[in-house]
Coordinates of C-alpha atoms in Angstrom, one line a residue:
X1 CA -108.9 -96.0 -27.6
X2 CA -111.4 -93.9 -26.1
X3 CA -109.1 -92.4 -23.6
X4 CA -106.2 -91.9 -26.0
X5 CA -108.5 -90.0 -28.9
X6 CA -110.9 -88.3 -26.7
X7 CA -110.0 -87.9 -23.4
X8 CA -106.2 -87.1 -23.8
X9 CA -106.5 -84.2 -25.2
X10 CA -108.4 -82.5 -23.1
X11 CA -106.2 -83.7 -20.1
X12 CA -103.4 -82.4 -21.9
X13 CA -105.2 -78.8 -22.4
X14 CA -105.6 -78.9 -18.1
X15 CA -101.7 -79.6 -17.7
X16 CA -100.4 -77.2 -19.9
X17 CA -102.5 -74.9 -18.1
X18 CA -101.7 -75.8 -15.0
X19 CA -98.2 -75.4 -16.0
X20 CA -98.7 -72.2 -17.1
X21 CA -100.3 -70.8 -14.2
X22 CA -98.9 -68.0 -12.0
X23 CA -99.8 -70.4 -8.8
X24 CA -96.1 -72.4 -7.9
X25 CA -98.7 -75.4 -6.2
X26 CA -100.9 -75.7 -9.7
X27 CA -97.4 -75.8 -11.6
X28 CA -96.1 -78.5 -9.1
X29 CA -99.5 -80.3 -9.8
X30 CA -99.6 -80.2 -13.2
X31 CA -95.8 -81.3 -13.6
X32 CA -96.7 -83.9 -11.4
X33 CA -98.9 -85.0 -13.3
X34 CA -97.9 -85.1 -16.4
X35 CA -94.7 -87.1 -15.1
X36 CA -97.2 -90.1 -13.5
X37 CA -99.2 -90.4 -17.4
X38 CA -95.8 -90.4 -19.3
X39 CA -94.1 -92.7 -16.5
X40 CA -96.9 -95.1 -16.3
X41 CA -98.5 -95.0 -20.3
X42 CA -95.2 -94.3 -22.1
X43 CA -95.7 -95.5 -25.5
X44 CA -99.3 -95.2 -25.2
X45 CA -99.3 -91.3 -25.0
X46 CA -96.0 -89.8 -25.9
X47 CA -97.1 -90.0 -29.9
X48 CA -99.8 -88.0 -28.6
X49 CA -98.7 -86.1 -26.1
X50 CA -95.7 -84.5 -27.7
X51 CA -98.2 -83.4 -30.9
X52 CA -99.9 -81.2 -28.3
X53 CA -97.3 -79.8 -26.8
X54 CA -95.6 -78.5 -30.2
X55 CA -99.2 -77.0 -30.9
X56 CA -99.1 -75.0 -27.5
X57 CA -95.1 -74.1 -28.8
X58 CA -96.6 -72.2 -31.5
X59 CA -99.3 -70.0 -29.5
X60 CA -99.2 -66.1 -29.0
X61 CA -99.6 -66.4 -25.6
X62 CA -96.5 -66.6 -23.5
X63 CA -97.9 -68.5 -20.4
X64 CA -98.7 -71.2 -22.9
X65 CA -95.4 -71.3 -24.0
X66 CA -94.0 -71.6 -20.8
X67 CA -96.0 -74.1 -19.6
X68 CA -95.4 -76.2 -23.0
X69 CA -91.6 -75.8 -22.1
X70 CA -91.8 -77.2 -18.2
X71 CA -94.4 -80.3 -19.5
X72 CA -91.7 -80.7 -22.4
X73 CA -88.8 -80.7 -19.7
X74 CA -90.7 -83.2 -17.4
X75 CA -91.4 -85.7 -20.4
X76 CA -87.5 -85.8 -21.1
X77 CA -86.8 -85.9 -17.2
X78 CA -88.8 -89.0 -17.1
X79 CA -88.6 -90.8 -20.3
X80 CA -86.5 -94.2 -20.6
X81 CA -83.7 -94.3 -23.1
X82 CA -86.0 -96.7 -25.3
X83 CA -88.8 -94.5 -25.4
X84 CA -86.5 -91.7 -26.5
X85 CA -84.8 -94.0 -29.2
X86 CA -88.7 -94.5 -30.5
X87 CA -89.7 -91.2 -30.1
X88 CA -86.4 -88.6 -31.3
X89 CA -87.8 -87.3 -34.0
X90 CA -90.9 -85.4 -32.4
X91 CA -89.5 -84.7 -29.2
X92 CA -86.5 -83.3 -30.8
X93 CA -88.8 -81.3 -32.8
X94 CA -90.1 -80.1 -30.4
X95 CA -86.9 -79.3 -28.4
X96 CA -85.5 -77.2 -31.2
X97 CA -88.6 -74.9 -31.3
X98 CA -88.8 -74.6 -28.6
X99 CA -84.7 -73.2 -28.7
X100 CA -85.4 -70.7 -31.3
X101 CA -88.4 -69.0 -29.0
X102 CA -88.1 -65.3 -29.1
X103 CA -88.9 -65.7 -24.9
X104 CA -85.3 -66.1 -23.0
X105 CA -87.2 -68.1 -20.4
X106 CA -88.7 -70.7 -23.1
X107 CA -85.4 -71.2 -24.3
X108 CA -84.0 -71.8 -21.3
X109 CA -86.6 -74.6 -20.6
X110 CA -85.4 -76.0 -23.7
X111 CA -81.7 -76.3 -23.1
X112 CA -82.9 -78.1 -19.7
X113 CA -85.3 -80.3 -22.0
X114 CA -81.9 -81.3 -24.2
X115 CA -79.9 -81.5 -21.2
X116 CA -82.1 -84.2 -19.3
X117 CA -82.5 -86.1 -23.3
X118 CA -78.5 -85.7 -23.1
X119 CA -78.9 -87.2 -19.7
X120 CA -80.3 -90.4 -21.3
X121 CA -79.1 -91.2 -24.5
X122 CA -75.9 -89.0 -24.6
X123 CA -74.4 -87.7 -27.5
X124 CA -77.0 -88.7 -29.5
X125 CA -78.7 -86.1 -28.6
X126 CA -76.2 -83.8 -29.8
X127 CA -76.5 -85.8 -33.1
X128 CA -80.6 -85.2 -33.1
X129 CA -80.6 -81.7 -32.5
X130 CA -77.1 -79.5 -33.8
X131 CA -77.1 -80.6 -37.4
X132 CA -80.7 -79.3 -37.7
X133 CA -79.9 -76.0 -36.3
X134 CA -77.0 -75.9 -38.2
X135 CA -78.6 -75.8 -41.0
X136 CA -81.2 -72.9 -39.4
X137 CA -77.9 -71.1 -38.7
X138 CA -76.4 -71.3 -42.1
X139 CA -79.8 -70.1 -43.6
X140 CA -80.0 -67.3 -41.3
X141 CA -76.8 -66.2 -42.3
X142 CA -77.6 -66.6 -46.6
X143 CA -80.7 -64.4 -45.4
X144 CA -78.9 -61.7 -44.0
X145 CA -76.2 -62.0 -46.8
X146 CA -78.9 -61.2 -49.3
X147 CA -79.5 -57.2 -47.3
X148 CA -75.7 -57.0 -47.8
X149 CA -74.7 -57.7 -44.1
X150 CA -74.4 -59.6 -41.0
X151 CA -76.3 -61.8 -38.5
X152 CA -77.8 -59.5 -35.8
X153 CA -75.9 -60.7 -32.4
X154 CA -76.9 -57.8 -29.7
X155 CA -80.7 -59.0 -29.3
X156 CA -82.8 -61.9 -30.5
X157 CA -84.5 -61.6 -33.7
X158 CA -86.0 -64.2 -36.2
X159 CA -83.5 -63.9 -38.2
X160 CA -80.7 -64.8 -35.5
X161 CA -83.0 -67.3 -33.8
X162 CA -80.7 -70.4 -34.4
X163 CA -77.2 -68.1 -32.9
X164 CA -79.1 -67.6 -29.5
X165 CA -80.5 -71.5 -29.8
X166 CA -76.7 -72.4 -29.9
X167 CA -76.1 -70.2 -26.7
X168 CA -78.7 -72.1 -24.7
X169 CA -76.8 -75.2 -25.9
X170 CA -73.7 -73.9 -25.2
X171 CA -74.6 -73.4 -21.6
X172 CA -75.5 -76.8 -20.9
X173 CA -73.3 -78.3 -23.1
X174 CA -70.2 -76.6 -24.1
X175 CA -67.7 -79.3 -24.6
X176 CA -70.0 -81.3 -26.7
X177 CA -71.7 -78.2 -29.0
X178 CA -67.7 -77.1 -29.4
X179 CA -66.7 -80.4 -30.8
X180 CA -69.0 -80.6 -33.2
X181 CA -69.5 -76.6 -33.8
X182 CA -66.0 -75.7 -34.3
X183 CA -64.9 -78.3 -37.0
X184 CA -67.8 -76.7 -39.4
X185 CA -66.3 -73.3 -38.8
X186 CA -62.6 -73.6 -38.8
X187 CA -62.8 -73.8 -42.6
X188 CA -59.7 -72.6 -45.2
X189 CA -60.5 -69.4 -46.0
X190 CA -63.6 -68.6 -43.4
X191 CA -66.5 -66.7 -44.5
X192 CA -67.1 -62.9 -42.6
X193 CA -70.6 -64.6 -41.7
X194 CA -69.3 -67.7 -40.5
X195 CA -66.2 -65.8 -38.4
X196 CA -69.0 -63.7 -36.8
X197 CA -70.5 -66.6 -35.6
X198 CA -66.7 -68.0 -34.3
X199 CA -66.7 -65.0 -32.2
X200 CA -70.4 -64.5 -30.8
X201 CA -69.7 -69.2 -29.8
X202 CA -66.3 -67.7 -28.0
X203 CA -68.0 -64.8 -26.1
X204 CA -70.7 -67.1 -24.9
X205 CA -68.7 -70.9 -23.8
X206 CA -67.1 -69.5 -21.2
X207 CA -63.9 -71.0 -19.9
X208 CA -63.8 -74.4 -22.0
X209 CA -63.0 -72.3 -24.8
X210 CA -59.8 -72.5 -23.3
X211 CA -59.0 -76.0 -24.5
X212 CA -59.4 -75.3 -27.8
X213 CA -56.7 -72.7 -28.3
X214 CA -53.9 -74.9 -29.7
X215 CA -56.5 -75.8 -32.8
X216 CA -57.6 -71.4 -32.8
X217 CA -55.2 -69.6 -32.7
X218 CA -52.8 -71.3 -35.6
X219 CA -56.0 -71.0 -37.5
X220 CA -57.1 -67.4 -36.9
X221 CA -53.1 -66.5 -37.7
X222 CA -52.8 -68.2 -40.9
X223 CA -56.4 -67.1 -42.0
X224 CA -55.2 -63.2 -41.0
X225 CA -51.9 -63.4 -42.8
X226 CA -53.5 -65.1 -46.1
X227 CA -56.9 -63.1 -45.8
X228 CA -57.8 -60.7 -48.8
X229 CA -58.3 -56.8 -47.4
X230 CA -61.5 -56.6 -48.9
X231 CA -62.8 -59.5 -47.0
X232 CA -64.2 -58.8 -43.0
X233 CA -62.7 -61.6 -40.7
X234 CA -63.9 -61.3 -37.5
X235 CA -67.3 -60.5 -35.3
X236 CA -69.3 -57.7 -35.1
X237 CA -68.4 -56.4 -31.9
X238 CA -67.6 -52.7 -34.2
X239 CA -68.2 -52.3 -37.6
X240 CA -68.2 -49.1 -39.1
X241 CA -67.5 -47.9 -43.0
X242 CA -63.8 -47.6 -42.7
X243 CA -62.8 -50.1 -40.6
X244 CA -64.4 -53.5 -39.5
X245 CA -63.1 -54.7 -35.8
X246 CA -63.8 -58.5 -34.8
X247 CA -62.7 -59.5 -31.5
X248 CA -63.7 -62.4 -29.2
X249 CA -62.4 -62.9 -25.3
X250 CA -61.7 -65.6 -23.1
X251 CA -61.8 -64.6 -19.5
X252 CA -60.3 -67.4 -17.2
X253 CA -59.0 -67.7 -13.5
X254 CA -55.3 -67.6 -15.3
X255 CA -55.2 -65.2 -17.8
X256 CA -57.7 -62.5 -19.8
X257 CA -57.1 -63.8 -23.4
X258 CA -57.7 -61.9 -26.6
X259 CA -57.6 -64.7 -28.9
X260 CA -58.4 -62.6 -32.3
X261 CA -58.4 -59.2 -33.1
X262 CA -58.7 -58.6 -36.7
X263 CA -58.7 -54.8 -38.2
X264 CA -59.2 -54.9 -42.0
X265 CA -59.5 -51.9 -43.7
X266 CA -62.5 -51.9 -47.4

């Protein structure tokens, strides 16, 4: 009990620090070691491990951060699929802030941290962590619609956090994000916030896009043909006060696709 409430911490403090160190050998040591306590204690430590990690997520200082991330990435590199099962709800936690991290680096640790829990459990994990950012997603977009406009898609902001969380996921794991992603957006009569975010998931998956074009494009025709001229379809690649251009492309090996150009006039 000793080590667990008094020593722990500060042995925690160390490794973070160590992992945040400019030094390659102190970031190797400190990875190192937080492996050997999470591979050997498990159980014992993760409840309070993970606690101090998501503290070290919320500092000021960037170093921090990134150290927080590469401990956060070993922990899911080495824990069992049992421990994971026991444990989902704070190291997804901590996963997801670590995805919506204004630092491109940090959330890029994070979509390895997801990929190594996909790694273990599967599609579980996809289960743990979209629907949550989903829902940061779908109340980014109610804040913007409040200011009368769109998402932000250029540059990460707070108020996009969850769009650029879903491009780290999207990089790692494109074919399971799409499956689950696409079915929430491909609704009757799509919303301008919700085709913005169609276009800014097509710019960023890349080729697997692809083999989704049968379900698209039917979708993306019918919603042009029945879609109100007052209403703004698709993304904000150009918006001006006359006319409001969405457009997403697929580049491939085969074939340069514009999938959906939409020009609506107020």
């Amino acid at each position: 009990m000793l080590f667990r409430s008094d020593i722990l911490p500060h042995l925690i403090n160390l490794i973070i620090e160590s992992l945040a160190a400019e030094s390659d050998e102190r970031r190797a040591v400190g990875s190192r070691c937080l492996g050997e306590i999470v591979t050997k204690l498990g159980e014992a430590v993760l409840p309070d491990i993970i606690p101090h990690l998501q503290e070290g997520l919320a500092s000021a200082d960037t170093n921090m951060r990134h150290g927080v991330c590469l401990g956060l990435a070993e922990i899911t590199a080495c824990v069992t699929k049992e421990q994971v099962e026991d444990f989902s709800d704070i190291l997804t936690s901590a996963i997801l802030q670590a995805l919506c991290d204004s630092n491109a680096f940090i959330r890029d640790q994070a979509a390895s941290s997801f990929q190594s829990l996909f790694h273990v459990i599967g599609t579980k994990a996809v289960d743990s962590v979209v629907p949550s950012l989903l829902v940061k997603l779908n109340t980014n977009k109610k804040e913007a619609l409040k200011t009368g406009g769109l998402i932000e898609m250029d540059t990460w902001s707070p108020s996009n956090d969850a769009l650029f969380a879903f491009k780290q996921l999207l990089g790692v794991r494109p074919r399971e994000i799409l499956n689950f992603l696409l079915p929430k957006l491909l609704q009757k009569n799509i919303s301008a916030s919700d085709a913005q975010t169609l276009g800014f998931v097509a710019r960023v998956s890349g080729n697997i896009m692809m083999y989704h074009m049968n379900r698209l494009l039917p979708f993306l025709i019918k919603e042009l043909i029945s879609s109100d001229p007052k209403f703004v379809i698709l993304s904000g690649i150009a918006v001006d006060e006359e006319v409001q251009i969405g457009r997403a492309r697929l580049n491939s090996s085969h074939a340069n696709i514009s999938y959906a150009v939409f020009c609506l006039k107020k």
